[in-house]
C-alpha cells in the first residue's frame, strides 16, 4: 500500500504551513500530531474561506488524505470532526465529508426580483440580432455529433493523441478530400489539405507565405471583411481593390495590376453583395493567375447553402495549381468548433506546413476525428440539407415580410447563403442602422464592408437571417420591418 497515494482518491492540495513531520500510520499523534492537526485545520479553513474549495466539494476520505500527506489517519479524522463541529464541513453516512454551504451572511446580497446572472441581458445588448456571419447556433446537431465522437474515440489509434502531423489528422483530410470533390467540385488529395482553426488562421498562414515569396500586393474585392484586410496589412501587404458591378468583381482588371501577386475572392457567393461571380470573370481570374504565376485565394465560406439555382462549383476546379481553396465549418455547423481547411497547390504544401509549425497545435485531434466520422457517416450531408430547407424558409419569410412592409425596398443576393441585401434610398443607411439600434435591433449597413478606396455606390442593409433562434426569429423580423423606409 506504499504507493496508494498515487492511484486512489481525489487530489487535494493543502499547505500545512511548514508543520512538517509525520504522525506515523496509526497512532493518536501526541504533541506532533496536535501541531499537524491544527495545521491541517487551518489549511482547510483557508481553502474554504478563499473559495478554492467550493461549497459541496467532496473531500478525500481520512484514509486517503492521510496517505497523501504522510500523517496518521487519526490526525485527519480528528481535524475533519472539529471542522464539522465548527460548521466548515458536513459529514453524512454514504455521502462522505463535504464543504458546508456558505452561510447567507457570507453571500452577496441580491434583489429577489433580479434575474439569474445567466439569463440577464448584458447592458446595451440588442434584443434582436440580424448581423450576418453566424448560423443558428441552437441547431447544432448535438446528438449526432456526440454519436460521431463516441465512435471516433472508440476506434482512434493511440498515436492520435500525440502531437500529430501539422497538416492535421489523416482521417479528416481523407474525409474532406472525398466530400469536397463530391459536393464542391474541388480537386483534392489528403496530402494537399491542411487543417486550420478558422479561415482567418488559414489566411494568416498564406499571408506569411506570400510575404516570404516577396509578394507585396494582394488584390481584394471592393466589399469584404476588414478583419481580413487588417490581417494582410499586418504582414506588410498592400491591398488594391478590384471594381465591382452587376456581374460581380471585375476580375479582368487584374491584368492591369502589375504589382499584384495574389487575389482574395469569394466567387461562389460574394460577401456581402451576395451574387456569384460571372463565368467570364472566373475565367479571367484564372487566366491572370496562369499568365503571371499569381495565386487566387478562394474563400468558400457558405458554398453549401443555395436555394434557387444549381450549386456554383469552387473556382479551384478550374486550376488546382493556381487556386488556394479555403473552407470552414463555421457557417454549416458552428464557429466554436474552430475547424477549417485549405486545399493547396502542390508547390505550396511544404511552405504552408512550415508556416503552421512543426505540430498541429491549433485544432483538437478529437474534434478532427469526430468531424471525420461526422463527414464519413453522412451525418454532415443530412445536417446541411436540413439547414438548407430551414434557411430557405427564413429567406422566403424575410422577402415576403419586406415586400409587405416596404414595397419599394429591393431585396438581392438571396439565391444562396445566409444573408440578404436590402437596398435603401440614397443617404438613408446610417439613419436606418441608428433607428434599428434604438429599437434593439442589431443590423449592419453595407458600407461597413466597403474597402477604404472604394467610393460609395449604394446604401443598403446586410441582413443575416440565419442567426436568430426559432423563438426569436418572428420578433427580429417584425423589428426589421418597423425600421424600413
XYZ file of C-alpha atoms in Angstrom, residues 9-410:
402
model
C -8.940 9.034 -4.497
C -9.065 12.693 -5.469
C -6.120 15.063 -5.253
C -6.291 17.876 -2.694
C -3.518 20.464 -2.466
C -3.057 21.831 1.075
C -0.300 23.998 2.514
C 0.183 22.878 6.124
C 2.252 25.945 6.935
C 5.546 24.140 7.386
C 4.259 21.904 10.217
C 6.148 19.034 8.565
C 6.845 15.645 10.034
C 4.736 12.538 10.221
C 2.497 11.067 12.789
C 3.129 7.518 11.685
C 0.434 5.271 10.300
C -1.784 4.563 13.211
C -1.012 6.469 16.428
C -3.001 9.294 18.001
C -0.341 11.808 17.144
C 0.836 13.217 20.503
C 2.297 16.717 20.522
C 3.482 16.422 16.911
C 0.026 15.148 15.970
C -1.602 18.167 17.605
C 0.533 20.525 15.523
C -0.272 18.628 12.341
C -3.973 18.605 13.166
C -4.046 22.360 13.781
C -2.027 22.997 10.613
C -4.419 20.818 8.607
C -7.463 22.579 10.072
C -6.002 25.999 9.298
C -5.210 24.948 5.729
C -8.728 23.615 5.169
C -10.364 26.720 6.664
C -8.280 28.952 4.404
C -9.100 26.860 1.317
C -12.824 27.179 2.091
C -12.637 30.846 3.087
C -10.805 31.811 -0.112
C -13.256 29.885 -2.277
C -10.643 27.424 -3.554
C -12.813 24.669 -2.084
C -16.373 25.443 -3.155
C -19.482 24.536 -1.190
C -20.417 20.905 -1.814
C -16.905 19.807 -2.766
C -16.329 16.246 -1.598
C -13.082 15.836 0.317
C -10.879 12.752 0.241
C -11.568 10.181 2.923
C -9.469 10.476 6.077
C -7.562 7.395 4.995
C -6.829 8.789 1.509
C -5.783 12.229 2.757
C -3.615 10.750 5.498
C -1.795 8.691 2.871
C -1.339 11.750 0.646
C 0.024 13.897 3.495
C 2.050 11.176 5.185
C 0.294 11.660 8.545
C -1.677 9.427 10.869
C -5.250 8.710 9.818
C -6.497 9.775 13.265
C -4.936 13.228 12.713
C -7.093 13.758 9.614
C -10.189 12.211 11.186
C -9.897 14.482 14.246
C -9.389 17.565 12.050
C -12.436 16.674 9.969
C -14.534 16.138 13.100
C -13.632 19.521 14.576
C -14.309 21.342 11.314
C -17.692 19.630 11.108
C -18.465 20.833 14.624
C -17.401 24.372 13.634
C -19.644 24.304 10.577
C -16.933 24.373 7.927
C -17.635 20.799 6.768
C -20.562 18.378 6.725
C -20.407 14.611 7.118
C -23.133 12.103 6.246
C -23.114 8.344 6.070
C -22.647 7.293 2.463
C -22.012 10.853 1.280
C -18.561 11.395 2.744
C -17.145 14.661 4.034
C -18.019 17.791 2.068
C -17.518 21.532 2.287
C -20.558 23.004 4.039
C -22.795 25.552 2.255
C -21.686 29.084 3.000
C -23.910 30.980 5.366
C -26.344 33.517 3.960
C -24.410 36.294 5.670
C -21.305 35.439 3.609
C -23.155 35.673 0.305
C -23.530 38.922 -1.594
C -26.994 40.409 -1.325
C -29.201 40.166 -4.388
C -32.654 41.520 -5.037
C -35.440 38.953 -5.002
C -36.610 40.271 -8.340
C -33.189 40.172 -10.016
C -32.851 37.654 -12.808
C -30.170 34.938 -12.531
C -26.871 36.073 -13.992
C -27.066 33.576 -16.863
C -30.443 34.921 -18.008
C -29.766 38.647 -17.758
C -29.059 40.607 -20.926
C -25.758 42.450 -20.951
C -26.095 46.227 -20.751
C -26.682 47.630 -24.214
C -27.081 44.204 -25.830
C -29.646 44.198 -28.658
C -32.939 42.379 -28.207
C -32.749 41.107 -31.816
C -29.659 40.171 -33.815
C -29.700 40.198 -37.622
C -25.973 40.688 -38.147
C -24.575 38.430 -40.882
C -21.928 35.777 -40.360
C -23.334 33.339 -37.801
C -25.666 30.336 -38.190
C -28.458 29.493 -35.770
C -26.317 28.001 -33.003
C -29.333 26.338 -31.367
C -29.470 23.912 -34.297
C -26.024 22.422 -33.718
C -26.553 18.631 -34.125
C -25.505 17.685 -30.606
C -26.812 14.115 -30.612
C -25.266 13.225 -33.971
C -22.005 14.961 -33.034
C -21.869 13.023 -29.764
C -22.543 9.780 -31.621
C -19.706 10.558 -34.023
C -17.411 11.476 -31.131
C -18.066 8.180 -29.365
C -17.317 6.140 -32.459
C -14.267 8.224 -33.345
C -12.771 7.910 -29.863
C -13.520 4.192 -29.701
C -11.694 3.469 -32.945
C -8.918 6.087 -32.731
C -5.363 4.718 -32.693
C -3.236 5.576 -29.683
C -0.968 7.814 -31.737
C -3.931 10.094 -32.480
C -3.463 11.616 -29.030
C 0.122 12.645 -29.697
C 1.343 15.901 -31.243
C 0.450 14.810 -34.754
C 1.048 15.813 -38.342
C 0.977 19.627 -38.688
C -1.325 19.236 -41.672
C -3.979 17.670 -39.432
C -5.336 14.181 -38.842
C -5.173 11.952 -41.890
C -8.700 10.678 -41.157
C -10.139 14.181 -41.523
C -8.043 15.096 -44.536
C -9.168 11.910 -46.281
C -12.834 12.554 -45.476
C -12.535 16.175 -46.605
C -10.913 15.196 -49.900
C -13.860 12.920 -50.710
C -16.510 15.406 -49.583
C -15.042 18.464 -51.316
C -14.617 16.597 -54.597
C -18.204 15.356 -54.452
C -20.003 18.428 -53.130
C -17.897 21.410 -54.250
C -16.016 20.170 -57.330
C -12.649 20.626 -55.642
C -9.657 18.636 -56.862
C -8.260 17.491 -53.520
C -5.934 14.827 -52.221
C -5.330 14.299 -48.488
C -1.648 15.193 -48.748
C -2.561 18.634 -50.155
C -5.032 19.542 -47.398
C -4.014 21.470 -44.278
C -6.469 21.697 -41.374
C -6.587 25.043 -39.585
C -8.607 26.664 -36.812
C -10.631 29.038 -38.996
C -10.486 30.997 -42.229
C -8.504 33.780 -40.556
C -5.893 31.270 -39.412
C -5.570 29.954 -42.963
C -5.307 33.463 -44.367
C -2.658 34.306 -41.779
C -0.505 31.388 -42.936
C -0.978 32.313 -46.581
C -0.041 35.938 -45.877
C 3.228 34.802 -44.331
C 3.993 32.535 -47.274
C 3.225 35.312 -49.756
C 5.412 37.758 -47.867
C 8.279 35.236 -47.823
C 7.810 34.862 -51.591
C 8.361 38.635 -51.949
C 4.718 39.325 -52.818
C 3.894 42.878 -51.790
C 0.312 43.332 -53.021
C -2.817 41.181 -52.670
C -5.847 42.428 -54.588
C -9.162 42.279 -52.731
C -12.800 42.819 -53.620
C -14.419 46.233 -53.212
C -16.615 44.863 -50.441
C -15.436 42.378 -47.841
C -14.348 41.971 -44.224
C -11.955 44.472 -42.727
C -10.571 41.803 -40.376
C -9.093 40.126 -43.467
C -7.670 43.384 -44.792
C -6.137 44.244 -41.422
C -4.501 40.822 -41.225
C -2.919 41.276 -44.644
C -1.786 44.777 -43.704
C -0.089 43.482 -40.541
C 2.001 41.238 -42.748
C 3.129 44.277 -44.745
C 0.926 43.575 -47.778
C -0.842 46.308 -49.742
C -4.441 45.690 -50.863
C -5.658 47.411 -54.031
C -9.418 46.950 -54.524
C -10.968 45.454 -57.647
C -14.027 47.288 -59.041
C -17.478 45.740 -58.723
C -20.578 45.777 -60.948
C -23.775 43.790 -61.568
C -21.773 40.762 -62.768
C -19.611 40.745 -59.677
C -15.964 41.545 -59.097
C -14.259 42.768 -62.260
C -11.503 40.173 -62.284
C -10.331 41.270 -65.738
C -8.873 44.363 -64.049
C -6.182 42.128 -62.517
C -4.268 42.215 -65.795
C -3.563 45.922 -65.287
C -2.281 45.492 -61.694
C 1.392 44.807 -62.322
C 2.432 44.608 -58.667
C -0.243 42.145 -57.533
C 0.888 38.597 -56.693
C -2.393 37.195 -55.324
C -6.091 37.999 -55.124
C -8.583 37.226 -52.329
C -12.082 36.443 -53.632
C -15.488 34.990 -52.675
C -16.500 33.716 -56.141
C -19.354 31.329 -55.230
C -21.238 33.891 -53.111
C -19.690 37.337 -52.898
C -19.650 38.726 -49.389
C -21.612 40.812 -48.715
C -23.199 41.597 -52.125
C -24.459 38.035 -52.446
C -24.030 37.220 -56.135
C -21.970 34.539 -57.853
C -19.007 35.622 -59.961
C -19.912 35.582 -63.666
C -18.279 32.711 -65.624
C -16.335 35.194 -67.796
C -14.894 36.780 -64.663
C -13.989 33.377 -63.206
C -12.101 32.571 -66.391
C -10.398 35.986 -66.351
C -9.117 35.438 -62.817
C -7.674 32.025 -63.707
C -6.134 33.364 -66.923
C -4.405 36.121 -64.925
C -3.039 33.613 -62.404
C -1.672 31.375 -65.144
C -0.097 34.231 -67.075
C 1.592 35.871 -64.102
C 2.213 32.980 -61.701
C -0.152 34.644 -59.268
C -2.422 32.906 -56.758
C -6.165 33.081 -56.180
C -7.206 32.736 -52.539
C -10.765 31.377 -52.731
C -12.947 31.948 -49.664
C -15.791 29.402 -49.971
C -17.409 30.408 -46.701
C -21.005 29.214 -47.267
C -20.934 27.258 -50.528
C -23.256 24.541 -49.178
C -26.286 26.835 -48.961
C -28.023 27.533 -52.269
C -31.755 27.772 -52.909
C -32.863 28.917 -56.365
C -30.008 27.734 -58.535
C -27.707 24.834 -59.206
C -24.657 24.864 -56.934
C -21.798 27.012 -58.151
C -18.705 24.855 -58.027
C -15.472 26.003 -56.498
C -13.196 28.138 -58.652
C -10.377 25.813 -57.602
C -11.702 23.191 -60.009
C -10.593 25.343 -62.956
C -6.924 25.262 -61.963
C -5.905 23.460 -58.746
C -2.291 24.634 -59.146
C -3.158 28.335 -59.116
C -6.003 28.434 -56.581
C -5.790 28.050 -52.808
C -9.196 26.825 -51.637
C -10.261 27.753 -48.085
C -13.361 26.267 -46.472
C -14.804 26.178 -42.987
C -17.412 24.545 -40.755
C -18.241 27.904 -39.154
C -21.404 28.517 -41.204
C -22.526 24.929 -41.743
C -22.036 23.789 -38.138
C -20.673 26.352 -35.666
C -17.721 28.743 -35.457
C -16.901 27.461 -31.972
C -15.620 24.190 -33.440
C -12.609 26.094 -34.850
C -12.397 23.761 -37.848
C -11.386 24.919 -41.311
C -9.234 23.637 -44.151
C -7.047 24.656 -47.040
C -6.615 22.734 -50.296
C -3.247 23.793 -51.651
C -1.377 23.694 -54.930
C 1.325 21.062 -54.657
C 4.124 23.630 -54.729
C 2.728 25.368 -51.617
C 2.212 22.417 -49.289
C 5.669 22.445 -47.707
C 5.715 26.228 -47.224
C 2.252 26.407 -45.643
C 3.023 23.427 -43.428
C 6.196 25.146 -42.253
C 4.230 28.343 -41.582
C 1.793 26.388 -39.428
C 4.541 24.856 -37.312
C 6.058 21.505 -36.523
C 2.984 20.112 -34.757
C -0.767 20.517 -35.154
C -1.420 22.804 -32.192
C -4.490 24.622 -33.483
C -7.318 22.078 -33.756
C -8.053 19.332 -31.260
C -7.298 15.844 -32.566
C -10.523 14.571 -31.002
C -12.586 17.235 -32.804
C -10.847 16.406 -36.070
C -11.552 12.697 -35.599
C -15.161 13.460 -34.715
C -15.640 15.645 -37.776
C -14.075 12.955 -39.973
C -16.602 10.447 -38.661
C -19.406 13.023 -38.996
C -18.488 13.521 -42.658
C -17.917 9.868 -43.455
C -21.169 8.669 -41.868
C -23.328 11.005 -43.946
C -24.430 12.999 -40.878
C -22.892 16.190 -42.273
C -24.808 15.895 -45.550
C -28.058 15.277 -43.675
C -27.455 18.283 -41.433
C -26.625 20.586 -44.350
C -29.757 19.503 -46.250
C -31.934 20.115 -43.186
C -30.395 23.548 -42.601
C -30.742 24.429 -46.272
C -34.514 23.894 -46.017
C -34.679 25.792 -42.726
C -32.761 28.811 -44.002
C -34.688 28.861 -47.283
C -37.948 29.148 -45.326
C -36.495 32.052 -43.377
C -35.309 33.740 -46.539
C -38.770 33.402 -48.067
C -40.366 34.812 -44.908
C -37.933 37.724 -44.981
C -38.681 38.542 -48.623
C -42.443 38.353 -48.050
C -42.330 40.489 -44.899
C -40.201 43.188 -46.537
C -42.472 43.271 -49.600
C -45.493 43.804 -47.363
C -43.911 46.399 -45.064
C -41.831 48.342 -47.611
C -42.841 47.563 -51.210
C -40.167 49.862 -52.599
C -37.289 48.008 -50.912
C -35.391 45.720 -53.295
